[in-house]
C-alpha cells in the first residue's frame, strides 16, 4: 500500500507534488492544531467543570452546615433550591452524619438520561440512603475524563467536625456541545485556512516549480529538436538558478563542441573531397592506362588513356575481363596464375603483357596490379596500372645490341692497347738491350746513338700510349699517400742536370698552408710537373725556373692545390696560347724542329690535370717568359701522417742568408721567420756577407745561423766558408752550405772547412727544419772533425724497418748492412737460404733482401719455400727483394716469377733500395719514378754499369777503385777501410776457388765464381775487377774455357791493381 | 414560624411536665445542642475571652438545660473548650460568653440582659419575648420543632458577629 502511494506520488508533476506537499503540510498543521486545541479545550473544560463542582460542593457544604447542624431541612432545601441557578448541577444530596438523606435537590427536567443511577435510586422511596450513600461515596471518588455525569462529594465540616456530606452530580454534556461548537468553528477555520493555503501554495509553488518546469521544457525541446541554441531562463540565484546556469553552460559547451566538430568535419570533408578530386584527376589524366576491377576481375572502370591506347571505349569493356586484351601471341596462363596468387595474397604484382588493341595491333604493356583492401583486409577491388612499353622494349633491344657492340669495341681496344704495349716494348727492349750489350764493343758511338734514339723513341711511345690510354678512359689514377715537399724535392732533383747544364736556377716555394701529407697519384703529378719543368728548361736559355705550390681551395680534407711553373724563356705568342694544350700542336711548327718534342706533352698534362679534378692554363709574354699553372685535387692526410716532431723552436735566434738570387733570399727569410728567427739579415754576395759578419762580430751580435748559397758571382760559398774558418771569432756561427747540386767530394770539403750543414737545393721544409735543428744543436768545439749534416741523414731516419739480408758473401752482407743501417733500419744478416728460413721462422721482418746466387739453396728456392709456407700458414706476404748482379730483364722476370716482389741490382745504392722498398709498399712513397707497369721492379732496362767499353788489356779507362762511389753508397768514409779489407780477404777466397775450378775445367762453377766476384767487386767499387768478372762470366757462360783461362790472368792483374790502390789509400 | 409560637408550643408541651418530662428532656437536649452550635456561628471579639482557652457557657437559674448542657462540657468550639457554669444571679454573668436564660428566670430577664450588656455575652433564652426584650437568640417551638429567632441588633450592639448561615436559619432577624 505504501509503495503504491509512494509510486503514485512520484508520478506527480512537480507542481502537484509541491501542492500536495504544501497542502499536506497545511492540513497536518491545521489538523494537529485543531485537535490539540480541541483536546485542550475539552481538558480544560473538564478541569474547570470539576473544579467548579468541587467549589460548588464546598460552598454548599458550608452553606448547609448550619442547616444540617440545626436540622433545618427547610432551610437546607431552600439553600439547595438556589442551585437552580446553575443548570449544570443535576442533583444534590445532603447526607447527615448517619448517612441519611437530609435534603436533596434535583434539577428541573432532569431525567434518567441526566441523572445517575445512584441518584435515581436514591430518590425512590424505597431507597436505602445509607447503601446509596456508600455507592455514591465510592462513585464520587472517581472522576474520569470521560465521565459525563460525574459525582463529587464533599464533607460538611463545622468547626473541624464532620457533620454531614454533600454529594453533587453534574452533567458534563454541555462540554460536548461546547466542543462540537468549537469543532465546527475550527473546522471552518481549518477549511478556510486550507483554502488560503492552497491558494498561497498555488502561488508560491511556482517560484520553485516554474523554473524547474521551464527548464524541463527546454530540455525536452532541446532533446526533441536537437536545438542547442536554446537557453533556459534563470531569474533567481538559488540552487535552481545554478542548475539552470549550469545547464546553459552545458548547452553552450555542446554547441561549441558541435561547432568545432562540424568545422573539423567540414575540413576533413573538404580535404577528402580535394583528395578525391586530385586522385580522380590523376587517374583521369594519367598517361598510363588504369583499370579498376572487381575482386573477380570484372572491369568496373577504365580511364580515358586506356580507351585511347586500346581503342576500346569504356562501355565496351565495363563488365568484361581484361583478358579481352590478350593477344594470341603469348601464352600467359602461368603469368595469370602467378598474378592471381600474388594479388589475392594482398601484394602487388608487376609484369609485362603482350596485348592487342581493338584494331588488332600488338603492343607491350607493363602492368602493375594491386589489390584494394578494406579495414578488415578483404579485397574490394583490383587496380591495374599499365604503361605502354612497346617503345621501351624496342629501345632496350637496340641498347642491348649497342652495348654488345660497344663492349666488343672496347674489348678490341683494350686488346689492342695491351698488344701494342707489348708489341712495342718487346722490340724496344730488344733494341735497348742489344745496345747495352754493344756497350763493350768498339761501336760505342753508334751504340750511343742507338741508345739515345731508343730512349727517345721509348719516351714518345710512352707518351702516345699514355695519351691513348687517357683517350680510351683507361687511365686509372693511383690513390697513394705521399709527402709533398720531399716529392717536390725529388722531382726537381731529376731536373738538376739539365738545369745546371743550361745555367738555369731552380727554385721552389711552397705555401705554408699547403699540408705536407697528401694522397693522390704522385706518379701522374710528377709526370705533369716534369713535363712542365722540362718544357720550361727546354724553352729557356737563362734565368730561373720557379715552381710555386699553393692552396687554391679546401673543402674538409679535399684540397685543390695549384702548381705554377714560371720560366724566363721565349714565351708564347697570345694567339697560340689557347691551342697549346691541344693534342699534336706546338706553338710553332718550327718549334719541334728547334726544340723537339712530340707535341703531346701538354695535351697529356691537360688530360691528366682534368682527370685529377683540376685544370691547366698558361700566361705568357713573348720574350719575357711563361707561367704554366695547373690545379689538382688531393686529399689531406695530415691527420694520418705521423709527422716528425716539428716543435722546433728557434725563437729569438738570428740568421743570415747569403744568396745572389733575390727570390731565394726572400724565400729563405720567410722560412726562417716562420720558424721563429727574429732577425734575418741578407747579403747578395760573399764579400758583403763577410763585411756584415765582421761588423756583427765586432758588435757582438753575430747571427746563430748562416745560410750560404754555393754558386754566387764574385766569390762563391766556399770562399766565404774559408774566410770564416780562417778568421777569428766566428766559431759560434753555424754554417750551412746550399748548393744547387750535390757534388761528390763536397762532404769532405765541408768537413775541412768546418761547414756544419750541407743542404742541396731546392729546400724542402721538413728536411730544412730537421737539418737546422741538428746543425744548431751542434757544439762549437768539435767543429773540425765533423761531417756536415746532410738531407740524406735527415731523410732516411724517418722510417726504421726490420730487415733481413741474405747473401753468402760476407762483404756483400756487410755492405748491404752498412747501407741499410745508414738508412736507419734494423738489419739482420743470414749467410744462406737455410739460415734465412730459420731466422724468418723465429722473428718477424719487414722485408728480406735476398741474393740469388747462393750455394745449397739459392735465393729463388728460398723464396719459393717462404711463399709456400705463407700459403699454408696463411700469413702476410713478406716483401722479398732480390739483390743480385744479374741485370737483364729476363733475370728480373725470373725473380718476380719465383715470388719475389722487387729487384735491386748490385751495386746496391740507397736510392735503389729505397725505391724498391717503396715499390713493395714497405715504406711510404717519397720518391716515385714514373713507371709504366705498376708491378715493374725497375725500368725495363737497368744500366749495367759504366758505359765505357773495355778491351782486354786496356785498363786505364775504367777506374781501379771507385772510392767516391763507395763512400757515396756508404754515406761516409768510416767504413771504407773495413769493407776494403773484407773485400780483399773475400777476393782471396774467390780467386782460390777460381783457380781450383779452372783446373777442374768445370765451366759452370767457374761462371758461378765469376758471378760472385762480379758482385763483390761491384759492391766495393773495384770497377776493373768487376768488368773482368763480367767478361769471365760471359765467357764461362759461353763455354769458352780458354777465354776464361785467359781472363783469369787479367783478373789477377786488376785485383793486384786494386790492392795497390787501397793500400795507397790507407796511407793517405 | 416564630419563636413565640414555638414557645407556646413548648409551654403546652411543658405543662404536662410530668407526662412530657421526657419530651421536655428531649427538647432541652435539642436546645443544648443548639446552644452549643450557636457558639459555632458566633464570633466574639478577641478580648472577650479569658486568659485561657475556654468558652464559658453560662446557664442561668434552674432548668432542664442545666443537665442537658452538661453534655457539652469539654467539647470544642472553634478551638476552645466548653465550660459550663451555673449562674444564679445576673451579676455572675461576667466572664460568660454564652448565657442561657431559661424562661424560668423570666423575672430576672432584664437584669440578666442588662448585666449581659455590660459584657460581651451571647444571650440565649427561650422566653416568648426574649428577643424583643433584647435577648439575642430566642428559642421557640413550631410544629414540634425547636426553632429560634435572632435579635441581630442586640448582638451587634455587643459586637457579636452572627454568621449569616445562622441568620438564615432564624425566624426573625432584627
Tab-separated table of N, CA, C and O in Angstrom, chain B residues 9-72:
chain	number	residue	atom	x	y	z
B	9	UNK	N	-45.985	26.531	72.026
B	9	UNK	CA	-45.993	25.073	71.841
B	9	UNK	C	-45.237	24.397	72.947
B	9	UNK	O	-45.685	23.364	73.515
B	10	UNK	N	-44.081	25.030	73.175
B	10	UNK	CA	-43.290	24.425	74.243
B	10	UNK	C	-44.019	24.440	75.582
B	10	UNK	O	-43.918	23.452	76.329
B	11	UNK	N	-44.709	25.590	75.865
B	11	UNK	CA	-45.481	25.624	77.093
B	11	UNK	C	-46.490	24.552	77.139
B	11	UNK	O	-46.624	23.870	78.169
B	12	UNK	N	-47.158	24.560	76.135
B	12	UNK	CA	-48.173	23.486	76.075
B	12	UNK	C	-47.589	22.138	76.336
B	12	UNK	O	-48.167	21.292	77.030
B	13	UNK	N	-46.496	22.090	75.763
B	13	UNK	CA	-45.802	20.820	75.960
B	13	UNK	C	-45.317	20.650	77.402
B	13	UNK	O	-45.373	19.565	77.962
B	14	UNK	N	-44.753	21.737	77.862
B	14	UNK	CA	-44.141	21.624	79.185
B	14	UNK	C	-45.201	21.504	80.249
B	14	UNK	O	-44.953	20.899	81.302
B	15	UNK	N	-46.364	22.125	80.038
B	15	UNK	CA	-47.356	21.991	81.092
B	15	UNK	C	-47.582	20.576	81.483
B	15	UNK	O	-47.480	20.264	82.662
B	16	UNK	N	-47.855	19.837	80.590
B	16	UNK	CA	-47.821	18.420	81.065
B	16	UNK	C	-46.420	17.961	81.306
B	16	UNK	O	-45.931	17.204	80.565
B	17	UNK	N	-45.809	18.638	82.312
B	17	UNK	CA	-44.408	18.370	82.561
B	17	UNK	C	-44.177	16.928	82.873
B	17	UNK	O	-43.219	16.336	82.397
B	18	UNK	N	-45.024	16.551	83.682
B	18	UNK	CA	-44.742	15.177	84.132
B	18	UNK	C	-44.859	14.170	83.056
B	18	UNK	O	-43.985	13.319	82.926
B	19	UNK	N	-45.937	14.244	82.344
B	19	UNK	CA	-46.020	13.285	81.230
B	19	UNK	C	-45.115	13.614	80.115
B	19	UNK	O	-44.676	12.778	79.402
B	20	UNK	N	-44.704	14.843	79.987
B	20	UNK	CA	-43.784	15.219	78.915
B	20	UNK	C	-42.417	15.556	79.471
B	20	UNK	O	-41.710	16.318	78.904
B	21	UNK	N	-42.151	14.981	80.549
B	21	UNK	CA	-40.815	15.171	81.057
B	21	UNK	C	-39.749	14.715	80.080
B	21	UNK	O	-38.766	15.394	79.839
B	22	UNK	N	-40.118	13.598	79.552
B	22	UNK	CA	-39.184	13.077	78.543
B	22	UNK	C	-39.135	14.003	77.361
B	22	UNK	O	-38.076	14.293	76.817
B	23	UNK	N	-40.360	14.429	77.081
B	23	UNK	CA	-40.395	15.371	75.946
B	23	UNK	C	-39.625	16.638	76.298
B	23	UNK	O	-38.899	17.178	75.456
B	24	UNK	N	-39.790	17.045	77.463
B	24	UNK	CA	-39.027	18.221	77.869
B	24	UNK	C	-37.539	17.977	77.830
B	24	UNK	O	-36.751	18.816	77.341
B	25	UNK	N	-37.194	16.846	78.289
B	25	UNK	CA	-35.814	16.478	78.264
B	25	UNK	C	-35.341	16.541	76.835
B	25	UNK	O	-34.304	17.110	76.565
B	26	UNK	N	-36.089	15.955	76.019
B	26	UNK	CA	-35.694	15.917	74.608
B	26	UNK	C	-35.554	17.320	74.066
B	26	UNK	O	-34.584	17.657	73.355
B	27	UNK	N	-36.443	18.118	74.353
B	27	UNK	CA	-36.444	19.495	73.922
B	27	UNK	C	-35.217	20.196	74.387
B	27	UNK	O	-34.547	20.873	73.614
B	28	UNK	N	-34.926	20.061	75.629
B	28	UNK	CA	-33.749	20.744	76.137
B	28	UNK	C	-32.469	20.108	75.685
B	28	UNK	O	-31.440	20.773	75.641
B	29	UNK	N	-32.535	18.912	75.287
B	29	UNK	CA	-31.396	18.290	74.659
B	29	UNK	C	-31.097	19.019	73.358
B	29	UNK	O	-29.956	19.416	73.089
B	30	UNK	N	-32.152	19.193	72.660
B	30	UNK	CA	-32.014	19.895	71.390
B	30	UNK	C	-31.505	21.295	71.617
B	30	UNK	O	-30.576	21.786	70.937
B	31	UNK	N	-32.037	21.945	72.556
B	31	UNK	CA	-31.638	23.312	72.829
B	31	UNK	C	-30.200	23.389	73.269
B	31	UNK	O	-29.482	24.312	72.915
B	32	UNK	N	-29.847	22.386	74.090
B	32	UNK	CA	-28.437	22.363	74.489
B	32	UNK	C	-27.537	22.222	73.288
B	32	UNK	O	-26.536	22.945	73.136
B	33	UNK	N	-27.918	21.310	72.437
B	33	UNK	CA	-27.114	21.121	71.228
B	33	UNK	C	-27.095	22.389	70.414
B	33	UNK	O	-26.042	22.820	69.900
B	34	UNK	N	-28.235	23.012	70.312
B	34	UNK	CA	-28.321	24.255	69.549
B	34	UNK	C	-27.466	25.323	70.174
B	34	UNK	O	-26.730	26.051	69.464
B	35	UNK	N	-27.577	25.380	71.430
B	35	UNK	CA	-26.750	26.356	72.122
B	35	UNK	C	-25.284	26.179	71.807
B	35	UNK	O	-24.566	27.141	71.482
B	36	UNK	N	-24.902	24.942	71.911
B	36	UNK	CA	-23.511	24.600	71.600
B	36	UNK	C	-23.224	25.009	70.177
B	36	UNK	O	-22.192	25.618	69.883
B	37	UNK	N	-24.057	24.711	69.244
B	37	UNK	CA	-23.863	25.008	67.843
B	37	UNK	C	-23.936	26.474	67.539
B	37	UNK	O	-23.251	26.976	66.642
B	38	UNK	N	-24.826	27.178	68.357
B	38	UNK	CA	-24.841	28.625	68.110
B	38	UNK	C	-23.445	29.209	68.246
B	38	UNK	O	-23.016	30.017	67.427
B	39	UNK	N	-22.787	28.704	69.278
B	39	UNK	CA	-21.434	29.237	69.523
B	39	UNK	C	-20.566	29.076	68.315
B	39	UNK	O	-19.674	29.889	68.050
B	40	UNK	N	-20.845	28.114	67.566
B	40	UNK	CA	-20.054	27.896	66.365
B	40	UNK	C	-20.319	28.912	65.287
B	40	UNK	O	-19.522	29.101	64.367
B	41	UNK	N	-21.413	29.538	65.400
B	41	UNK	CA	-21.737	30.506	64.343
B	41	UNK	C	-21.635	31.924	64.812
B	41	UNK	O	-22.062	32.844	64.099
B	42	UNK	N	-21.076	32.113	65.970
B	42	UNK	CA	-20.934	33.451	66.508
B	42	UNK	C	-19.468	33.774	66.724
B	42	UNK	O	-18.703	32.942	67.185
B	43	UNK	N	-19.172	35.003	66.402
B	43	UNK	CA	-17.807	35.488	66.611
B	43	UNK	C	-17.771	36.432	67.769
B	43	UNK	O	-18.447	37.454	67.767
B	44	UNK	N	-17.018	36.164	68.809
B	44	UNK	CA	-16.816	37.065	69.917
B	44	UNK	C	-15.665	37.963	69.633
B	44	UNK	O	-14.732	37.539	68.959
B	45	UNK	N	-15.555	39.099	70.024
B	45	UNK	CA	-14.324	39.867	69.944
B	45	UNK	C	-13.221	39.166	70.720
B	45	UNK	O	-13.485	38.514	71.710
B	46	UNK	N	-12.069	39.345	70.189
B	46	UNK	CA	-10.926	38.595	70.685
B	46	UNK	C	-10.695	38.789	72.162
B	46	UNK	O	-10.289	37.849	72.871
B	47	UNK	N	-10.937	39.975	72.646
B	47	UNK	CA	-10.608	40.240	74.051
B	47	UNK	C	-11.724	39.846	75.007
B	47	UNK	O	-11.633	40.082	76.207
B	48	UNK	N	-12.749	39.256	74.476
B	48	UNK	CA	-13.845	38.902	75.368
B	48	UNK	C	-13.618	37.591	76.100
B	48	UNK	O	-14.331	37.233	77.028
B	49	UNK	N	-12.634	36.911	75.662
B	49	UNK	CA	-12.341	35.631	76.318
B	49	UNK	C	-11.404	35.864	77.471
B	49	UNK	O	-10.639	36.813	77.513
B	50	UNK	N	-11.375	34.890	78.330
B	50	UNK	CA	-10.426	34.922	79.414
B	50	UNK	C	-9.058	34.528	78.957
B	50	UNK	O	-8.826	34.366	77.773
B	51	UNK	N	-8.181	34.443	79.875
B	51	UNK	CA	-6.810	34.109	79.519
B	51	UNK	C	-6.659	32.672	79.076
B	51	UNK	O	-5.704	32.304	78.412
B	52	UNK	N	-7.534	31.923	79.357
B	52	UNK	CA	-7.386	30.523	78.954
B	52	UNK	C	-8.206	30.248	77.684
B	52	UNK	O	-8.901	31.115	77.197
B	53	UNK	N	-8.156	29.063	77.341
B	53	UNK	CA	-8.804	28.705	76.074
B	53	UNK	C	-10.133	28.015	76.354
B	53	UNK	O	-10.364	26.886	75.920
B	54	UNK	N	-10.910	28.715	77.076
B	54	UNK	CA	-12.220	28.183	77.375
B	54	UNK	C	-13.272	29.115	76.832
B	54	UNK	O	-13.058	30.309	76.689
B	55	UNK	N	-14.349	28.478	76.623
B	55	UNK	CA	-15.515	29.280	76.264
B	55	UNK	C	-16.586	28.905	77.305
B	55	UNK	O	-16.886	27.709	77.471
B	56	UNK	N	-17.022	29.920	77.990
B	56	UNK	CA	-17.900	29.670	79.151
B	56	UNK	C	-19.341	29.728	78.705
B	56	UNK	O	-19.776	30.768	78.189
B	57	UNK	N	-19.940	28.684	78.920
B	57	UNK	CA	-21.385	28.630	78.668
B	57	UNK	C	-22.051	28.780	80.031
B	57	UNK	O	-21.862	27.918	80.882
B	58	UNK	N	-22.693	29.829	80.222
B	58	UNK	CA	-23.399	30.041	81.497
B	58	UNK	C	-24.850	29.731	81.312
B	58	UNK	O	-25.490	30.177	80.371
B	59	UNK	N	-25.342	29.042	82.377
B	59	UNK	CA	-26.779	28.732	82.368
B	59	UNK	C	-27.357	29.395	83.578
B	59	UNK	O	-26.934	29.142	84.723
B	60	UNK	N	-28.316	30.234	83.339
B	60	UNK	CA	-28.915	30.911	84.495
B	60	UNK	C	-30.042	30.076	85.079
B	60	UNK	O	-30.796	29.438	84.341
B	61	UNK	N	-30.181	30.198	86.393
B	61	UNK	CA	-31.284	29.517	87.050
B	61	UNK	C	-31.228	28.024	86.944
B	61	UNK	O	-30.168	27.435	86.743
B	62	UNK	N	-32.411	27.579	87.063
B	62	UNK	CA	-32.581	26.135	87.011
B	62	UNK	C	-33.468	25.788	85.887
B	62	UNK	O	-34.563	26.356	85.766
B	63	UNK	N	-33.057	24.971	85.134
B	63	UNK	CA	-33.850	24.493	84.004
B	63	UNK	C	-33.387	23.144	83.559
B	63	UNK	O	-32.277	22.750	83.921
B	64	UNK	N	-34.101	22.584	82.766
B	64	UNK	CA	-33.642	21.264	82.272
B	64	UNK	C	-32.368	21.372	81.475
B	64	UNK	O	-31.676	20.379	81.303
B	65	UNK	N	-32.072	22.610	81.021
B	65	UNK	CA	-30.856	22.785	80.259
B	65	UNK	C	-29.620	22.481	81.089
B	65	UNK	O	-28.602	22.017	80.553
B	66	UNK	N	-29.773	22.747	82.326
B	66	UNK	CA	-28.606	22.558	83.184
B	66	UNK	C	-28.049	21.162	83.024
B	66	UNK	O	-26.826	20.976	82.931
B	67	UNK	N	-28.901	20.250	82.971
B	67	UNK	CA	-28.394	18.882	82.846
B	67	UNK	C	-28.040	18.558	81.424
B	67	UNK	O	-26.974	17.962	81.145
B	68	UNK	N	-28.833	18.976	80.561
B	68	UNK	CA	-28.505	18.615	79.169
B	68	UNK	C	-27.257	19.331	78.696
B	68	UNK	O	-26.508	18.803	77.841
B	69	UNK	N	-27.098	20.500	79.136
B	69	UNK	CA	-25.920	21.264	78.693
B	69	UNK	C	-24.633	20.597	79.141
B	69	UNK	O	-23.565	20.836	78.548
B	70	UNK	N	-24.760	19.870	80.185
B	70	UNK	CA	-23.546	19.228	80.685
B	70	UNK	C	-22.889	18.359	79.612
B	70	UNK	O	-21.681	18.175	79.614
B	71	UNK	N	-23.694	17.890	78.760
B	71	UNK	CA	-23.119	17.076	77.672
B	71	UNK	C	-22.099	17.876	76.845
B	71	UNK	O	-21.211	17.326	76.215
B	72	UNK	N	-22.306	19.082	76.836
B	72	UNK	CA	-21.429	19.931	76.049
B	72	UNK	C	-20.125	20.196	76.763
B	72	UNK	O	-19.167	20.683	76.143
